CSV table of C-alpha atoms and ligand atoms in Angstrom, one decimal:
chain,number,residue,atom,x,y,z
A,1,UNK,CA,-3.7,-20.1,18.3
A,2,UNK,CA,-6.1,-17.8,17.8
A,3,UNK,CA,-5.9,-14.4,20.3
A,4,UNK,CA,-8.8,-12.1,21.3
A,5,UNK,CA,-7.9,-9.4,23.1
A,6,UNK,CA,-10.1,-6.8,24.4
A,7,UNK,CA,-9.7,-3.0,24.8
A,8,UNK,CA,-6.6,-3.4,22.8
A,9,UNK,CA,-3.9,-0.4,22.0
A,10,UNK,CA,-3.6,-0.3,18.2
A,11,UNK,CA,0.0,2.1,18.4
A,12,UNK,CA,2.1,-0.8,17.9
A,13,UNK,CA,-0.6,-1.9,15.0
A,14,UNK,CA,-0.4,1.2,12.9
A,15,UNK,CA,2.8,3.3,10.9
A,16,UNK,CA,1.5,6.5,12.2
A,17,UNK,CA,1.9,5.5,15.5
A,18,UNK,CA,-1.7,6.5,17.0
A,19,UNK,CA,-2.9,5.5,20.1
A,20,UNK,CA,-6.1,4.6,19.2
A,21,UNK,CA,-7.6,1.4,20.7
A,22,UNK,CA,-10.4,-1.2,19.4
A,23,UNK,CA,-13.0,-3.1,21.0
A,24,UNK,CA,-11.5,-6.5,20.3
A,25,UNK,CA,-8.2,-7.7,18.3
A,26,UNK,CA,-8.1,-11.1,17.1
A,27,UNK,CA,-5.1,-12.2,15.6
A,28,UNK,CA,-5.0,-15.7,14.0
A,29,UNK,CA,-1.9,-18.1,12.7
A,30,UNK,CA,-4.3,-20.7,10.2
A,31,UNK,CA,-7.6,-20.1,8.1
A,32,UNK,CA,-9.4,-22.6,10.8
A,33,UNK,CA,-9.0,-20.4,13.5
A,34,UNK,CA,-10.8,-17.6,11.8
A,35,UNK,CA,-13.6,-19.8,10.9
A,36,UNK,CA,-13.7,-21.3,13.9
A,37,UNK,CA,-14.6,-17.4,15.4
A,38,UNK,CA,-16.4,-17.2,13.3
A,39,UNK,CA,-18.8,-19.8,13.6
A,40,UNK,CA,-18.8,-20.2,17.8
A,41,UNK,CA,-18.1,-16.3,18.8
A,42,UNK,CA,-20.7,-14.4,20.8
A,43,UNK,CA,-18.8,-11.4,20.5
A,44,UNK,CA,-18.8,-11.8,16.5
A,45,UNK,CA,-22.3,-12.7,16.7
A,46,UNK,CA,-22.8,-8.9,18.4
A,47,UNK,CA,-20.7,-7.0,16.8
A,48,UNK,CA,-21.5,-4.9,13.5
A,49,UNK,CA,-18.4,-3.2,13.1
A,50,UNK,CA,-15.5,-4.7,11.9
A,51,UNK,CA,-12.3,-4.0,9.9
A,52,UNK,CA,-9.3,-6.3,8.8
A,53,UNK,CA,-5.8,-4.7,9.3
A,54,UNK,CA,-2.5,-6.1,8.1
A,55,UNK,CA,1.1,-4.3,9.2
A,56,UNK,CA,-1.5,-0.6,9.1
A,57,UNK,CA,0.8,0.6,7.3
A,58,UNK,CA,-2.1,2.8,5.2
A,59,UNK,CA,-4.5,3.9,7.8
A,60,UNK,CA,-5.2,6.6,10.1
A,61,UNK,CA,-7.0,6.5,13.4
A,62,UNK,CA,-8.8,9.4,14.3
A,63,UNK,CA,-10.5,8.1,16.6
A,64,UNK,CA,-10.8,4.6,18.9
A,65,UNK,CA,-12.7,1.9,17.0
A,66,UNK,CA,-15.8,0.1,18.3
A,67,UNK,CA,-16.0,-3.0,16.8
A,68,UNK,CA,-13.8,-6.0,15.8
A,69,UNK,CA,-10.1,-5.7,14.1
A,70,UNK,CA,-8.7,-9.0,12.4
A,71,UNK,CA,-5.5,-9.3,12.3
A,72,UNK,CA,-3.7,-12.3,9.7
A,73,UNK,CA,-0.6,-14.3,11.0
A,74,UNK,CA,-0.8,-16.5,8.4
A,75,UNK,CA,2.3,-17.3,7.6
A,76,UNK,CA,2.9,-19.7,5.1
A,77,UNK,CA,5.1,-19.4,1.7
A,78,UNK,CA,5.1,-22.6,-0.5
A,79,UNK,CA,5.8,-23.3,-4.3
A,80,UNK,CA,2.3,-24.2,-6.0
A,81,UNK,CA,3.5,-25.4,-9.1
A,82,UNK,CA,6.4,-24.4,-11.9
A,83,UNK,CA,6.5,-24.7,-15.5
A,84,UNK,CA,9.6,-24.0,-17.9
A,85,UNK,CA,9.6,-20.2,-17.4
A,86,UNK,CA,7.3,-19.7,-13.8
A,87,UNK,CA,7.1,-20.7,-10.8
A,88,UNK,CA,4.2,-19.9,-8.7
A,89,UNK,CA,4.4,-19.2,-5.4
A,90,UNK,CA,1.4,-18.8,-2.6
A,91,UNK,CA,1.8,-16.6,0.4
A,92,UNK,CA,0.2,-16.1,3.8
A,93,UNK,CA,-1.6,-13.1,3.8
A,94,UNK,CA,0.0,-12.0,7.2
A,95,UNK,CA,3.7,-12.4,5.3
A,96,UNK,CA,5.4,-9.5,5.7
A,97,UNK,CA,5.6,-7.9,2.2
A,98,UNK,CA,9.5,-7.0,2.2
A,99,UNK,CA,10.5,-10.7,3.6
A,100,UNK,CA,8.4,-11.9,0.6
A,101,UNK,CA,10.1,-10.0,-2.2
A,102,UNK,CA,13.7,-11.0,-0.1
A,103,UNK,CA,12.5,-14.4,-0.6
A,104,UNK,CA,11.9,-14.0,-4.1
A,105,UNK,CA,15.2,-12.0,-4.9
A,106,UNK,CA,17.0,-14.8,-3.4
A,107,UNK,CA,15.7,-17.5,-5.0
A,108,UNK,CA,16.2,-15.8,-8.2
A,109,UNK,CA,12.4,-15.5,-8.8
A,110,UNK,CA,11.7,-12.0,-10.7
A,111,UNK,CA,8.7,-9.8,-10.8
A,112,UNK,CA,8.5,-7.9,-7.7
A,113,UNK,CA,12.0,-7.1,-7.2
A,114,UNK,CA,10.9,-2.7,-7.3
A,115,UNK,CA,8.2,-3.3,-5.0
A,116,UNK,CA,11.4,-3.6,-2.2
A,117,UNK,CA,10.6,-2.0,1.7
A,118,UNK,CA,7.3,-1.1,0.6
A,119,UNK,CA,5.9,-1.4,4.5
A,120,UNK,CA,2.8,-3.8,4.8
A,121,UNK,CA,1.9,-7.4,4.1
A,122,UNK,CA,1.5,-9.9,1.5
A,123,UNK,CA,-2.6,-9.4,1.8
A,124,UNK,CA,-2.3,-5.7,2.3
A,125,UNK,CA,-0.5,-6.2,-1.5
A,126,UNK,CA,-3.7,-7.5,-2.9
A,127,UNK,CA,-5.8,-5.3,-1.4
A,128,UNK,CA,-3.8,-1.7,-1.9
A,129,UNK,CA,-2.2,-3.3,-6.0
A,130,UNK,CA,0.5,-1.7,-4.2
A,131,UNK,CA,2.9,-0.5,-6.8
A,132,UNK,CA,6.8,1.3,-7.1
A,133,UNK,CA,8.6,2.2,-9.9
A,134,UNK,CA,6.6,1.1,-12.9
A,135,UNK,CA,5.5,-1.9,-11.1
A,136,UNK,CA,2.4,-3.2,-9.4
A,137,UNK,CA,1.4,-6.0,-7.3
A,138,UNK,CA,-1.1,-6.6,-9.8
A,139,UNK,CA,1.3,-7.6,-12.2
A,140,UNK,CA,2.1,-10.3,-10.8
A,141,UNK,CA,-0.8,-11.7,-9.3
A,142,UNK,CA,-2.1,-14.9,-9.6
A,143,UNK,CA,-5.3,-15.7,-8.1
A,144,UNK,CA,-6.5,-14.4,-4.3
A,145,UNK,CA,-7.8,-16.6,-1.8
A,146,UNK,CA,-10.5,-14.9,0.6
A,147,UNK,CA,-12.5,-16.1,3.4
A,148,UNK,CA,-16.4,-14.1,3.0
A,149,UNK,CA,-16.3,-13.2,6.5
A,150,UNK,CA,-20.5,-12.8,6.7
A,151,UNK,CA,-21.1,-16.3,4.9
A,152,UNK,CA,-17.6,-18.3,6.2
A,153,UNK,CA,-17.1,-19.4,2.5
A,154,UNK,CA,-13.7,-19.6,1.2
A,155,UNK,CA,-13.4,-18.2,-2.4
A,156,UNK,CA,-10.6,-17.7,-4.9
A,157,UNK,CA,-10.1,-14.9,-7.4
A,158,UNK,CA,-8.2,-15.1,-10.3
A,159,UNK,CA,-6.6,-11.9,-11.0
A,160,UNK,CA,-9.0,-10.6,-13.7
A,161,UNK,CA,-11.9,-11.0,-11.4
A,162,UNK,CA,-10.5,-8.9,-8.6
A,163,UNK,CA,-10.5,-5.4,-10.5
A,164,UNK,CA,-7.0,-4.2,-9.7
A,165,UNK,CA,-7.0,-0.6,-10.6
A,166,UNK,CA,-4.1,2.2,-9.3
A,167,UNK,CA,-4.3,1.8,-5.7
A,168,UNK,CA,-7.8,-0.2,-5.0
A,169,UNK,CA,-9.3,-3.5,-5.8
A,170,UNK,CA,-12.4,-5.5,-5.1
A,171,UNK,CA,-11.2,-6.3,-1.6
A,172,UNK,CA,-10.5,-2.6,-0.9
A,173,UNK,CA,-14.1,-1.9,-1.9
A,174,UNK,CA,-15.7,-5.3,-0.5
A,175,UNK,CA,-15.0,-5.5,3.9
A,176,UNK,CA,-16.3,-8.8,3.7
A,177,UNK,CA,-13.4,-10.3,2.2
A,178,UNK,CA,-10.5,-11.2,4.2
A,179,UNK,CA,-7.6,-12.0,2.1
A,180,UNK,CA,-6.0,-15.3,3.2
A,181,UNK,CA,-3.5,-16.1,0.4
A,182,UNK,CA,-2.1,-14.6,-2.7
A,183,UNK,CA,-0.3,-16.7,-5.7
A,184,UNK,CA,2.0,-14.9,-7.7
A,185,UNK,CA,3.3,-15.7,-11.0
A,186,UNK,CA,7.5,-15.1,-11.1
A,187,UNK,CA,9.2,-15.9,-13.6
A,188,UNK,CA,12.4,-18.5,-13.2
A,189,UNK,CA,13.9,-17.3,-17.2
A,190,UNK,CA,13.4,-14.7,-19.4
A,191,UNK,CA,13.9,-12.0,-17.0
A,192,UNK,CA,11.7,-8.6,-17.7
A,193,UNK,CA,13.6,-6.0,-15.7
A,194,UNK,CA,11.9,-2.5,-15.3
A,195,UNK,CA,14.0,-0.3,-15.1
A,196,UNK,CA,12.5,3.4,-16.6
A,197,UNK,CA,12.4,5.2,-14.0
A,198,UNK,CA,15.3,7.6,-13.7
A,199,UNK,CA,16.3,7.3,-10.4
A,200,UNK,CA,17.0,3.6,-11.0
A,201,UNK,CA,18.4,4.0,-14.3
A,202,UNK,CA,21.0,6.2,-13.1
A,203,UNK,CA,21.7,3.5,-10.0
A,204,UNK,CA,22.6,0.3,-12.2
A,205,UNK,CA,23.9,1.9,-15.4
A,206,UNK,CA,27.4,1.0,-14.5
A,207,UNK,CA,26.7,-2.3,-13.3
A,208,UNK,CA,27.2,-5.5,-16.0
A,209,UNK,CA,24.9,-8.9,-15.6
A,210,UNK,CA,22.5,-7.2,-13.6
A,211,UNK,CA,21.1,-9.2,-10.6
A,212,UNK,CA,18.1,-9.0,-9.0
A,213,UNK,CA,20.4,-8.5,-5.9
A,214,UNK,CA,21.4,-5.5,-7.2
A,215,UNK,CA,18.1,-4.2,-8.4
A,216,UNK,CA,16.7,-4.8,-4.9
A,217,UNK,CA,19.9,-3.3,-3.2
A,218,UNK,CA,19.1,-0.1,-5.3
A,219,UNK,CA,15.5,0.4,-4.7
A,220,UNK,CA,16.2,-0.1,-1.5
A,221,UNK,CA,18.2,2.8,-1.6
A,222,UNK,CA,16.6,5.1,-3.5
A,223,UNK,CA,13.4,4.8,-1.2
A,224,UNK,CA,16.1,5.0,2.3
A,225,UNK,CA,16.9,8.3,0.6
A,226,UNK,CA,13.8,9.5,-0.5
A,227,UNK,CA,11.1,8.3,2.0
A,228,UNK,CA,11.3,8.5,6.0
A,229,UNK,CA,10.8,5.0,7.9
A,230,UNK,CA,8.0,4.7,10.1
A,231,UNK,CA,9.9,2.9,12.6
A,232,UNK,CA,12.0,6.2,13.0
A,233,UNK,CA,9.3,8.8,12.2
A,234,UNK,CA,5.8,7.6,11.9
A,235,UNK,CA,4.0,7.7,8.2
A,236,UNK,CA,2.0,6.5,5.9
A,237,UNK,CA,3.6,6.8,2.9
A,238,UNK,CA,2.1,8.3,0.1
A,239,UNK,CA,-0.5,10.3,2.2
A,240,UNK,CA,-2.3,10.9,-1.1
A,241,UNK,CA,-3.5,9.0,-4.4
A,242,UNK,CA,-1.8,11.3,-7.5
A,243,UNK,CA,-4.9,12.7,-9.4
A,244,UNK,CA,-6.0,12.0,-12.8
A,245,UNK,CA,-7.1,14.2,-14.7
A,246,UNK,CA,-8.5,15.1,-18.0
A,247,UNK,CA,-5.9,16.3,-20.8
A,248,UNK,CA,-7.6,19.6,-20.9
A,249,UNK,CA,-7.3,20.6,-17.2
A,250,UNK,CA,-3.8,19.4,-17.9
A,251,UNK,CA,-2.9,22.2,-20.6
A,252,UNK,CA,-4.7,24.7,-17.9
A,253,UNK,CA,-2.6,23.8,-15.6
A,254,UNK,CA,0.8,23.4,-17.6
A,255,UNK,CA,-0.3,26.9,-19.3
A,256,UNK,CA,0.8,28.7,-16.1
A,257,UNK,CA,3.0,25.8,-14.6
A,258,UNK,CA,5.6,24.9,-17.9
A,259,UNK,CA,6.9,22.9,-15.3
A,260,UNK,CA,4.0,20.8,-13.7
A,261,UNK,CA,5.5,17.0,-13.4
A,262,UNK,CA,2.4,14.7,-15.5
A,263,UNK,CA,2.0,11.0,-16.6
A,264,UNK,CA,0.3,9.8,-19.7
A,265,UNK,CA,-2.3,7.5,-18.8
A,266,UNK,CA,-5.3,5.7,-21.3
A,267,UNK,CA,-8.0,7.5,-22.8
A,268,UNK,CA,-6.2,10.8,-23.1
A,269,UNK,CA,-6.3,11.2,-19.5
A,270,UNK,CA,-3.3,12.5,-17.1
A,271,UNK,CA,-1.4,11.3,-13.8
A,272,UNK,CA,-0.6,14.3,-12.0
A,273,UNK,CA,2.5,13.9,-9.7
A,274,UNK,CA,0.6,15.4,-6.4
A,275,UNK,CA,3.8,15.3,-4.1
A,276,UNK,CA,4.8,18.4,-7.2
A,277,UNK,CA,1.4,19.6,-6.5
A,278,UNK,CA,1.6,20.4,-2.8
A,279,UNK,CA,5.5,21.3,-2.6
A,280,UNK,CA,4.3,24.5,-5.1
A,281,UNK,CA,1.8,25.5,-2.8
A,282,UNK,CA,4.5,25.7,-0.1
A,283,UNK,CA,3.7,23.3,1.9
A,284,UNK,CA,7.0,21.4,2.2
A,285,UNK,CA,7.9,24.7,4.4
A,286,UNK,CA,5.0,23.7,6.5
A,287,UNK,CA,4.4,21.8,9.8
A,288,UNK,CA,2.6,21.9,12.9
A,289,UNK,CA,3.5,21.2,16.7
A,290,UNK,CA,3.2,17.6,15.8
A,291,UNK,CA,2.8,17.0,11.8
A,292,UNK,CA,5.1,18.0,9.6
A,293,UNK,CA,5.2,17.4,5.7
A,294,UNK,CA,8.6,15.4,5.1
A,295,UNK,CA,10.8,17.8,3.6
A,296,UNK,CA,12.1,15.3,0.9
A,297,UNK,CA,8.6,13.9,-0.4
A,298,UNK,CA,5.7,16.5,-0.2
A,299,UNK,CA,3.2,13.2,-0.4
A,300,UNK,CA,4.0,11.8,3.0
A,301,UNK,CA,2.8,13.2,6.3
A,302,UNK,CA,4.9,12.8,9.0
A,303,UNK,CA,3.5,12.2,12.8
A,304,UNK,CA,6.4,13.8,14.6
A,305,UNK,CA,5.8,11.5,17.7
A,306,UNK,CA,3.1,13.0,19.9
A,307,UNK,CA,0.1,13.7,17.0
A,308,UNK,CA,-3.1,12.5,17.4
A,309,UNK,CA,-5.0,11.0,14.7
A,310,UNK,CA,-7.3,13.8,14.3
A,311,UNK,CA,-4.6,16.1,14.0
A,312,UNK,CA,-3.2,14.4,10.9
A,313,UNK,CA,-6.3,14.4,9.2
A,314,UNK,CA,-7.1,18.2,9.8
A,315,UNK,CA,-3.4,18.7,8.6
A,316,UNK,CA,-4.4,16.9,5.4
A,317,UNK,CA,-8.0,19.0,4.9
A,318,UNK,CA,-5.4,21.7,4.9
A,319,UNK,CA,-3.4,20.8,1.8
A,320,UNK,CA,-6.4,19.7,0.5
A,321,UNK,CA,-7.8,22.9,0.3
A,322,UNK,CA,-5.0,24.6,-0.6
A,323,UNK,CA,-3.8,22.4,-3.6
A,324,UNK,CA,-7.7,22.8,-4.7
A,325,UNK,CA,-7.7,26.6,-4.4
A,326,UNK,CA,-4.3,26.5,-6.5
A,327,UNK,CA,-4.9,24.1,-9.1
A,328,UNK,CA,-8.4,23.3,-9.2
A,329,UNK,CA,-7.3,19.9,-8.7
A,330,UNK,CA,-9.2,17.4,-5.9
A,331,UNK,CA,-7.0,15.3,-4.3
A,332,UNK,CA,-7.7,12.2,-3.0
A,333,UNK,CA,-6.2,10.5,0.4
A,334,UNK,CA,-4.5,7.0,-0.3
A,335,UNK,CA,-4.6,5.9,3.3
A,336,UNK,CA,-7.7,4.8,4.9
A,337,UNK,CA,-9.3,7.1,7.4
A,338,UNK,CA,-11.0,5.5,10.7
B,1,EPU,N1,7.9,15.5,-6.7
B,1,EPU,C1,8.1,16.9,-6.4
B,1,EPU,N2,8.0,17.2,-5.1
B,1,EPU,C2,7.7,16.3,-4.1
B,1,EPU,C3,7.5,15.0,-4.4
B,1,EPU,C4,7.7,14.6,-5.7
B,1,EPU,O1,8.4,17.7,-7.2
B,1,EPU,O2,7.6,16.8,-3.0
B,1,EPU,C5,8.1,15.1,-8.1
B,1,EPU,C6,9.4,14.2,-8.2
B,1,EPU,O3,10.5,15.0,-8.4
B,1,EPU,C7,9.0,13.3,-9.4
B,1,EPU,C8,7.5,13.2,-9.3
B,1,EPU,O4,7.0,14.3,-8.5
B,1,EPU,O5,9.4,14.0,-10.6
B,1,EPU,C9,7.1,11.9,-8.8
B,1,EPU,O6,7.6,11.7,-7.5
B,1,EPU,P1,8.1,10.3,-7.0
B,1,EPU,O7,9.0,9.6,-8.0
B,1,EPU,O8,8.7,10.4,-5.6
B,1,EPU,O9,6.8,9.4,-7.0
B,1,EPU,P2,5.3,9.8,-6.5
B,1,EPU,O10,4.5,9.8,-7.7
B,1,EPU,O11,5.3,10.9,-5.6
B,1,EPU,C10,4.6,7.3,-6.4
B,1,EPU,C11,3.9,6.4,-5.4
B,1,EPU,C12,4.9,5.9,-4.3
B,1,EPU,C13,6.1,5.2,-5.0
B,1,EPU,C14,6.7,6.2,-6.0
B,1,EPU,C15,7.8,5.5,-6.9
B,1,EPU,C16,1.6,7.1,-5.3
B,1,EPU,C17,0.6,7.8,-4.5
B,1,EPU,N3,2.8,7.1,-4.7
B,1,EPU,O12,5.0,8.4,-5.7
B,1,EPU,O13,4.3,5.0,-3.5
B,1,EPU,O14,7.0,4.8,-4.1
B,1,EPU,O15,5.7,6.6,-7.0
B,1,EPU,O16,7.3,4.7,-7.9
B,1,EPU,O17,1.3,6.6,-6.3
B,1,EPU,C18,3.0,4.8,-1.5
B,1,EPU,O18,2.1,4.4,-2.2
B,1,EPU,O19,2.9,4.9,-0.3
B,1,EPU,C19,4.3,5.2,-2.1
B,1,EPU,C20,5.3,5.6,-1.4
């Protein structure tokens, strides 16, 4: 049934843990509900403002919202079709992400085994390409079902046509699309482990017939270890994108860093690693009365229970600056601001 609740608490809503209230929350458990508000609802009728959140596990609330916040419950997760090597599976958009990779682990389905505990939703996936450990959502994608929520028309992307990029998308950059359900393509045979990344390799090098059991058990630990969890200590993860940036402003840097931590990317181009960047400018050291940089991951900003939203984001302006005045380097925030 669909729920509209007014002068709603969001702290319960977001992974920081913010008070912050909106104007209206509507939750809603099938596609007919929303259009259904869509169609009849004097309050959508009046309203301008309006943002979709899933599990908020990449936003912060500086302030209250005036407006509209849709919420998905849609919950579904069903096998579309299979051929000798696939199988492809749709998913509610307001699946929780982890219980979808479980799902897939157990039935033996591989492809998004390294995107394990990644906080968030099966939507939130498409919209963030969230990605772990040499893998991202986009990899795996399928097609995207949307809802236009100005027009009411249901659309589909295929993958292509949704411009995945590191962190973003064409439902990132277009608010009018509510993400519904998301097909991925996992693959039954044939398994294509990725497994590059140190951290992992070191986990499973002892282990014979690897699983995806034990592939999920280890990322699972590796980010326990490394990363806080926002049900303990509120977060965002990654607070910030890492910055690309142009091979020549890479030798700069390396010049007087030998050790600087950098990707190879397309085009010549680098992937700074912008949790190195901040921990050099002694920020890991660093924390306010309520924020505090998590002293294991110099990316993720920590709300040490009583922070306001505000205060978060002034924390962040901070290192900001200082990785700037360091490195000449912008960064960018991954989480969305409000
Ligand atoms: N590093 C430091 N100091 C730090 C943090 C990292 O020196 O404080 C170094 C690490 O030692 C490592 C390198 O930087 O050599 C990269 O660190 P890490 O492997 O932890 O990954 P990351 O680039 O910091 C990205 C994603 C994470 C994802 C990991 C693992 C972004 C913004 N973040 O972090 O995603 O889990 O790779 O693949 O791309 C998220 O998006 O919320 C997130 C947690």
């Amino acid at each position: 049934m669909i729920n509209i609740q007014s002068d709603f608490s969001l702290k319960t809503h977001n992974t920081f843990g913010i008070d912050a209230k909106t104007d209206y929350f509507i939750s809603f458990s099938t596609e007919e509900e929303l259009l259904f508000f869509l169609n009849s609802s004097e309050i959508w009728k009046s309203q301008c403002d309006y943002l979709i959140i899933g599990a908020g596990s990449n936003i912060l609330f500086t302030k209250d919202f005036h407006g509209i916040i849709f919420h998905s419950l849609l919950q579904s997760i069903e096998i579309e079709k299979e051929s000798d090597e696939f199988v492809f599976i749709r998913a509610g958009s307001g699946v929780v992400w982890d219980n979808f990779v479980e799902f897939a682990v157990q039935n033996n389905l591989q492809g998004i085994e390294n995107l394990s505990l990644i906080p968030g939703t099966v939507g939130a996936s498409a919209v963030q390409n969230i990605g772990a450990y040499g893998v991202e959502a986009k990899d795996f994608i399928e097609k995207v079902e949307v809802i236009d929520l100005k027009t009411t028309k249901k659309l589909i992307f295929k993958n292509i046509d949704c411009n995945f990029t590191y962190r973003d998308s064409l439902f990132k950059k277009n608010q009018n699309f509510l993400v519904t359900n998301v097909t991925f393509k996992l693959r039954k045979s044939n398994f294509q482990f990725y497994l590059n990344y140190a951290d992992l390799q070191s986990k499973l090098q002892n282990i014979n017939n690897l699983t995806l059991i034990d592939i999920r058990k280890a990322i699972i630990e590796i980010r326990e270890n490394k990363l806080p969890d926002y049900k303990k200590i509120g977060n965002a993860g990654s607070f910030f994108k890492n910055p690309v940036v142009e091979f020549e402003k890479y030798q700069e840097i390396l010049y007087d860093y030998p050790n600087l931590i950098a990707y190879k990317l397309a085009e010549g181009k680098m992937k700074l690693a912008a949790g190195w960047l901040i921990e050099q400018c002694g920020w890991k050291q660093q924390r306010t009365k309520n924020v505090v940089v998590y002293p294991k991951q110099a990316l993720v900003i920590c709300n040490l229970g009583k922070a306001s939203g505000k205060e978060i984001f002034d924390f962040s302006q901070k290192i900001i600056q200082s990785v700037y005045n360091q490195f000449g380097v912008s960064l960018e925030r991954e989480v969305i601001v409000i």
